[in-house]
Coordinates of C-alpha atoms and ligand atoms in Angstrom, one line a residue:
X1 CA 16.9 5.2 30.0
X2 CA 19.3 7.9 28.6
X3 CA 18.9 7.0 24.8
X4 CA 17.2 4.4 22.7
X5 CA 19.6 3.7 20.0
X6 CA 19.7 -0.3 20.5
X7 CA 18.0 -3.2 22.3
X8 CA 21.5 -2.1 24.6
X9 CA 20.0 0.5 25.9
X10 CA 17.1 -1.2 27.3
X11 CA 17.6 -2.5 30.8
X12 CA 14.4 -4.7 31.1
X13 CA 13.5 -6.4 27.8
X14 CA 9.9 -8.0 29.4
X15 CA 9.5 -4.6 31.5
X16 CA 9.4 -2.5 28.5
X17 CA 6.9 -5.1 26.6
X18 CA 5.0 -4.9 29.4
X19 CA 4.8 -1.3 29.7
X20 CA 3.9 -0.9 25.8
X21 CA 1.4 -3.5 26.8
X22 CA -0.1 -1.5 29.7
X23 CA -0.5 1.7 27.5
X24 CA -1.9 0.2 24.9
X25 CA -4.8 -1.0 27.4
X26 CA -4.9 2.3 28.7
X27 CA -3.4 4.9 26.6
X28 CA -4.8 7.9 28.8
X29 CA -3.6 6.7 32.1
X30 CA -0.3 8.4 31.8
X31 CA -0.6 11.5 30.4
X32 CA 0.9 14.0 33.5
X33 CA 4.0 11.7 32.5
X34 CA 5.4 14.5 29.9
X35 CA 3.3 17.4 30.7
X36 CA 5.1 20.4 29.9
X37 CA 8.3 18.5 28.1
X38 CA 9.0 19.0 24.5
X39 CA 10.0 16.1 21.5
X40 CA 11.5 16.9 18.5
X41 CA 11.3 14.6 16.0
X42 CA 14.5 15.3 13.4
X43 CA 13.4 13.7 9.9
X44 CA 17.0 12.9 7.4
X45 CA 14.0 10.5 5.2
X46 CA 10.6 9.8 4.3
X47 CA 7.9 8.1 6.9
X48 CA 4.8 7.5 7.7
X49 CA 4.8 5.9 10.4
X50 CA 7.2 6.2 12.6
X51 CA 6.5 10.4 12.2
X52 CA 2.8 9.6 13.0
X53 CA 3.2 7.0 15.9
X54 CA 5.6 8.6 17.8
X55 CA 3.8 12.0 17.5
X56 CA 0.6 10.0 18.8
X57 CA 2.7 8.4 21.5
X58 CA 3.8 11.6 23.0
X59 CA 0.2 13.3 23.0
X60 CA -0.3 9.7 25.6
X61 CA 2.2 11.0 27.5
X62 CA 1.1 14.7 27.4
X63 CA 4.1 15.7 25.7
X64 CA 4.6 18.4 23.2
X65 CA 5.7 17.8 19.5
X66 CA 7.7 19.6 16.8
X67 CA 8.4 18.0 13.4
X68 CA 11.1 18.8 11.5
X69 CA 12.2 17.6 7.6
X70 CA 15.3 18.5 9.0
X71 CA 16.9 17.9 4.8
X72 CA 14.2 19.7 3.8
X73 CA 13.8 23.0 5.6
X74 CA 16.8 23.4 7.6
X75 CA 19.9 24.6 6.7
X76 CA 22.2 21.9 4.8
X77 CA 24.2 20.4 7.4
X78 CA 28.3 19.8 7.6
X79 CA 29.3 16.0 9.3
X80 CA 32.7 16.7 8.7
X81 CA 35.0 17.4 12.2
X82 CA 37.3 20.4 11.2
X83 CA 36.2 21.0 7.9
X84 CA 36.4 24.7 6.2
X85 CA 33.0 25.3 6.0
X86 CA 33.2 27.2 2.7
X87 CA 31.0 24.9 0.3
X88 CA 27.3 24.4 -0.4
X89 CA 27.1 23.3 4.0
X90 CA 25.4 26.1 5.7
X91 CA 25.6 24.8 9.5
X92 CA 27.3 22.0 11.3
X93 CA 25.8 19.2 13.0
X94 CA 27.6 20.0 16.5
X95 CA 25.7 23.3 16.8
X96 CA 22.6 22.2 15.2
X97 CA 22.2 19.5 17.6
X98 CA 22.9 21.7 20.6
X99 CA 20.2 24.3 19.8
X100 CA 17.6 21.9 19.3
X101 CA 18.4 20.5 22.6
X102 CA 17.5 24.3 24.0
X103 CA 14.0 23.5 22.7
X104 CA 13.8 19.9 23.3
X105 CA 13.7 17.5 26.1
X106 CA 14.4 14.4 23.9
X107 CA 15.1 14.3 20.6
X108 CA 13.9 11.4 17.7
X109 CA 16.1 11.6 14.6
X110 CA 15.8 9.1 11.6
X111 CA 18.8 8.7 8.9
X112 CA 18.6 6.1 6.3
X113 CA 22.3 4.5 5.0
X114 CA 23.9 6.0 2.3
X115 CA 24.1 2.2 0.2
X116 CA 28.0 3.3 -0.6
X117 CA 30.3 2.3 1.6
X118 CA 29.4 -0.1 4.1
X119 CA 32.4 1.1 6.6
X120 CA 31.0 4.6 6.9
X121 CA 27.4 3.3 7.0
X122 CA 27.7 1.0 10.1
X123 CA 29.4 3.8 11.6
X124 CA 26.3 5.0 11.8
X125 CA 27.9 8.7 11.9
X126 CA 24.8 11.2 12.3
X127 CA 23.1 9.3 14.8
X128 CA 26.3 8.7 16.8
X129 CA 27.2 12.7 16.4
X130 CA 23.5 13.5 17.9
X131 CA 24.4 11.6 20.6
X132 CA 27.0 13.2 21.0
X133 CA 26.8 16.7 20.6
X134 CA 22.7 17.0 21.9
X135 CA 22.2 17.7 25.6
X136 CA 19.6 15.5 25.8
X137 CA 18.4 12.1 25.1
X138 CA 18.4 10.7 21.6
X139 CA 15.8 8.5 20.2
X140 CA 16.7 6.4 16.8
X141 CA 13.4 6.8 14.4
X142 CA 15.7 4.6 12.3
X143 CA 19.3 4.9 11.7
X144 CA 21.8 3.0 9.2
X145 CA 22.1 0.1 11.3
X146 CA 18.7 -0.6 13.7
X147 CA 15.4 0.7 13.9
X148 CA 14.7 -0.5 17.5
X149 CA 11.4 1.4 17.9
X150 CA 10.4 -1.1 15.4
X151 CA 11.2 -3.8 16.7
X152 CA 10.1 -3.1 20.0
X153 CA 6.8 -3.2 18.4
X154 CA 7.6 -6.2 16.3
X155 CA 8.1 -8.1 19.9
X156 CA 5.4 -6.1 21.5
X157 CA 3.3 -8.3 18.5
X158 CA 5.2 -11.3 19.2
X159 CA 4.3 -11.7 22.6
X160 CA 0.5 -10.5 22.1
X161 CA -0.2 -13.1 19.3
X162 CA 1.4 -16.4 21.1
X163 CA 1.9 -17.5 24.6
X164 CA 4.2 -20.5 23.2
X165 CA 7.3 -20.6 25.9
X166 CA 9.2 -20.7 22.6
X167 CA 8.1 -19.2 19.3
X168 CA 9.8 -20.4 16.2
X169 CA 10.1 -16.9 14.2
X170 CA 10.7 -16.6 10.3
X171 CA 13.3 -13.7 9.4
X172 CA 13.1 -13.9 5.5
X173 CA 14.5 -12.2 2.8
X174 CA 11.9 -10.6 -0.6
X175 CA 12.6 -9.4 -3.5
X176 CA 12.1 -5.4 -4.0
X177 CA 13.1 -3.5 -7.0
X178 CA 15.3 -0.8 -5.2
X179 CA 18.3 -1.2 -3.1
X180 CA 16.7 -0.9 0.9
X181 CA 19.0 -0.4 4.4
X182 CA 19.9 -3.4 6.4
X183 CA 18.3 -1.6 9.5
X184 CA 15.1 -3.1 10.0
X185 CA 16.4 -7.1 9.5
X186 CA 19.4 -6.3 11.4
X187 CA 17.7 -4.8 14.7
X188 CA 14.8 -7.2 14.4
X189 CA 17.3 -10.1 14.6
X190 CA 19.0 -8.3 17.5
X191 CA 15.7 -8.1 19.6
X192 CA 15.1 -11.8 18.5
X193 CA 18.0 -13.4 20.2
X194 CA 17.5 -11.0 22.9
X195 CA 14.1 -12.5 23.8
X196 CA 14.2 -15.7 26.0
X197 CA 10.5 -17.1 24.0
X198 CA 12.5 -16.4 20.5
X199 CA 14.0 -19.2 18.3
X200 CA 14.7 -17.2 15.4
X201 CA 15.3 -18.7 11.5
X202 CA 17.2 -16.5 9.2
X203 CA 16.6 -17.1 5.2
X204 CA 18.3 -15.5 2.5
X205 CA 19.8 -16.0 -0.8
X206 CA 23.5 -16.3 -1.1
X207 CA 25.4 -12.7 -0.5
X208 CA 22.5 -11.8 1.6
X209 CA 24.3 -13.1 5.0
X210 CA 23.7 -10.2 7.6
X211 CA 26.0 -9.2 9.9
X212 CA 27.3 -11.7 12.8
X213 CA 27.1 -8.9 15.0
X214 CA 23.4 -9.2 14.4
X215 CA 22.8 -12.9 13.4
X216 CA 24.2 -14.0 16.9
X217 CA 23.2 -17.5 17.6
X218 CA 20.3 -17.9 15.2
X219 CA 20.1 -20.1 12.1
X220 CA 21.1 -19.0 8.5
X221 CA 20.1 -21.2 5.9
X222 CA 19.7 -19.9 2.0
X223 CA 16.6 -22.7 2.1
X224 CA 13.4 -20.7 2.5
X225 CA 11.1 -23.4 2.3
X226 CA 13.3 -25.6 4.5
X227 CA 12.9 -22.1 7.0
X228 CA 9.5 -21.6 6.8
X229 CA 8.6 -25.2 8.4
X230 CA 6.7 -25.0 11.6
X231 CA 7.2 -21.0 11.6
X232 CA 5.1 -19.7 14.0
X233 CA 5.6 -16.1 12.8
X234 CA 7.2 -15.1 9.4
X235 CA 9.1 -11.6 9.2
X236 CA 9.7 -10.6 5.6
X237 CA 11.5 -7.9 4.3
X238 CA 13.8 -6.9 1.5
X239 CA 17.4 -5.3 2.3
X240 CA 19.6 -5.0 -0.3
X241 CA 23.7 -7.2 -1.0
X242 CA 25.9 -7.5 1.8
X243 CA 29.0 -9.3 -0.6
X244 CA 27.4 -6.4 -3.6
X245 CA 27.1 -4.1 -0.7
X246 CA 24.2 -1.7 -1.2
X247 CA 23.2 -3.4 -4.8
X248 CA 20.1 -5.4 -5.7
X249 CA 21.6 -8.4 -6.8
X250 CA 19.0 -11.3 -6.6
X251 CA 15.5 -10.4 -8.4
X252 CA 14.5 -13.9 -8.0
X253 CA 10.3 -13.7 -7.5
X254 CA 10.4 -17.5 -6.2
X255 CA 11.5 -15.7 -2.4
X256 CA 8.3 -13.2 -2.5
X257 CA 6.0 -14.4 0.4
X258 CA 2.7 -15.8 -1.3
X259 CA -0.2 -18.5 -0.1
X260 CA 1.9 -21.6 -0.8
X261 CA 4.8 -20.4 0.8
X262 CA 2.9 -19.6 4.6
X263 CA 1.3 -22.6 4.1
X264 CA 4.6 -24.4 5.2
X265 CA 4.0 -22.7 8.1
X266 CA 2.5 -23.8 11.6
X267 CA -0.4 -21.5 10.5
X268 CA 2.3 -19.2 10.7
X269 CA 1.4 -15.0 11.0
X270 CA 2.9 -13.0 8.5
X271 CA 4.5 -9.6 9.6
X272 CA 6.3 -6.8 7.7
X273 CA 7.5 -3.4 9.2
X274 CA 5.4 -1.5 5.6
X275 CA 5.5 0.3 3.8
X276 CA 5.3 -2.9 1.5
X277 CA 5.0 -3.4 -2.3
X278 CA 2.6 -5.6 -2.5
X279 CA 2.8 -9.0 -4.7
X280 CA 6.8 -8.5 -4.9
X281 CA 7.6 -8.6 -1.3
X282 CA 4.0 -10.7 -0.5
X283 CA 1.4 -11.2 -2.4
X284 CA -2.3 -9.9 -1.8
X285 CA -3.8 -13.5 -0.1
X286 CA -0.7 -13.3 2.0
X287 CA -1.1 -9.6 3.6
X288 CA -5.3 -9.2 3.3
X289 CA -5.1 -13.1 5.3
X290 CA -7.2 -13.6 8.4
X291 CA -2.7 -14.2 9.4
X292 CA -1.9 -10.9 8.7
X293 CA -0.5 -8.6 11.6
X294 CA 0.7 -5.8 9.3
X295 CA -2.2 -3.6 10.6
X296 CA -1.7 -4.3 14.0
X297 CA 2.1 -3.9 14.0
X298 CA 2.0 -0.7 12.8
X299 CA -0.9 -0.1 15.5
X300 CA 1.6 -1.1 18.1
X301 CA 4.4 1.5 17.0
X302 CA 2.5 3.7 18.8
X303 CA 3.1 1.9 22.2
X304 CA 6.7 1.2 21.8
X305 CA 7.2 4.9 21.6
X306 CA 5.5 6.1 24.8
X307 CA 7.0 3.2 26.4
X308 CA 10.2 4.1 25.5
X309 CA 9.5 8.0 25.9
X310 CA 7.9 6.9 29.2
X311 CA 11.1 5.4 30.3
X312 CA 13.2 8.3 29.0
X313 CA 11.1 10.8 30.9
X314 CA 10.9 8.9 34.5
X315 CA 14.9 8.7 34.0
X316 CA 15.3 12.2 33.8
Ligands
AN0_401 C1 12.9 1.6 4.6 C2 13.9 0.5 4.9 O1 13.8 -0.5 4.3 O2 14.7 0.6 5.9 C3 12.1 2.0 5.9 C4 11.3 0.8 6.5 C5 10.7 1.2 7.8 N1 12.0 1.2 3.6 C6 12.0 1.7 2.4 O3 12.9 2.5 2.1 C7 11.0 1.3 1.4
CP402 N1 7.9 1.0 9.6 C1 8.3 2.3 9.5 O1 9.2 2.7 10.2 O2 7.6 3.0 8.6 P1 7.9 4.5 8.1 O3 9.2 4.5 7.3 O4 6.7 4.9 7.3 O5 8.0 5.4 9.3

């Protein structure tokens, strides 16, 4: 694998489940795998996990880590092709990203959406400029569009909690108070339809619609009751307008996740990528339930990444 931007870049959908599957049973088994390589892990945002996980995942592997709050601490960085670099923009992305790549063997890098302009969001600029203008390969730890390392573990959690042929799987919509990206529900669906044991169930309110790039063949309905019927697994999570683009528009508490509403359900488990505000995305009984995989999701994040550093490395 040369990058992991997108379930795209992923020849073998089962393979890499598989893999994350066989680390996870025995995490120490491959650790000559990066002896002696180097990730950096380039931070535009907050996180919790994804910084911890993938950290852990490389120290499977043997690999090295550096961190960076690259907004933070490094120099404020120029996007702009051609620009006079005579404002407040101290260095330019094109060299940045080819000095880290003198240090680094692969390169993670996480950059929320702006919640502007959708145009220049799903062109998904920085991540597409690391890409690029790095000499090595890029990771997404979550860009404007996908977070794939999260849904690699979402499937990874999937596949370990049902052996039904074909798994009938929630992707619903909850209220939140702030405007979120469109990343994690649009790469989850993408790894949905990608899946073979997947028949995925998309419910939102009105304006909500994701992007038929990323809905593909699965089912919209604005009905989340009529959705939740049978569910076998039910993904929530809030992203904000598509029609009101990057606006909280709907505040409507009757779509937060609660007792009554996974008992529609086929026992259904409840999943969420956290972090998650608790009794406005789900209540309480919902998340501390006995059908609860929020723990072990975010458990699994770990093995997504060394599977898909694993992959990047025996590439090389
Ligand atoms: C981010 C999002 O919704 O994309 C990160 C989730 C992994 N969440 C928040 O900003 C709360
Ligand atoms: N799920 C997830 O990516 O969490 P963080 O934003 O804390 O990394």
């Amino acid at each position: 694998m040369k990058k992991f931007l997108s379930v795209n870049d992923v020849q073998d959908l089962n393979e890499i489940v598989k893999s994350a599957l066989s680390i996870k049973a025995n995490p120490e088994a491959y650790g000559d795998v990066g002896k002696n390589k180097m990730l950096g892990l380039l931070f535009f945002n907050p996180s919790l996990r994804t910084r911890l996980s993938t950290q852990r995942a490389a120290r499977h592997l043997g690999m090295d880590v550096m961190v960076m709050n690259i907004d933070k601490d490094g120099w404020k960085i120029e996007t702009e092709d051609g620009v006079i670099m005579d404002g407040d923009k101290a260095e330019h992305l094109k060299d940045a990203a080819a000095v880290i790549s003198q240090y680094c063997d692969i390169i993670g890098v996480r950059s929320f959406p702006n919640l502007q302009d959708k145009e220049e969001d799903y062109a998904d600029g920085i991540m597409k400029d690391f890409v690029k203008y790095a000499h090595v390969p890029i990771v997404s730890l979550e860009s404007a569009t996908r977070h794939p390392l999260q849904s690699l573990a979402d499937l990874v959690t999937i596949r370990e909690n049902s052996d039904k042929p074909k798994k009938k799987v929630v992707l619903t919509w909850a209220p939140h108070p702030r405007a979120l990206p469109q990343a994690v529900p649009n790469s989850f669906a993408e790894w949905m339809n990608a899946a073979d044991d997947v028949e995925l169930v998309i419910t939102a309110p009105e304006g909500y619609e994701l992007d038929p790039e990323f809905v593909g063949d699965a089912t919209f309905t604005t009905d989340q009751d009529e959705a939740l019927k049978d569910a076998d697994f039910v993904y929530a999570k809030n992203w904000s307008s598509t029609t009101e683009y990057g606006k909280v528009v709907c505040k409507d508490n009757s779509w937060q996740v609660t007792e009554e509403k996974m008992a529609l359900t086929n026992n259904g488990k409840f999943m969420h990528c956290l972090p998650i505000r608790r009794n406005v995305v789900a209540s309480d009984g919902v998340l501390d339930s006995d059908n609860s995989l929020i723990i072990e999701e975010a458990n699994n994040r770990t093995f997504a990444a060394a599977a898909v550093l694993k992959a990047i490395l025996e590439t090389e």
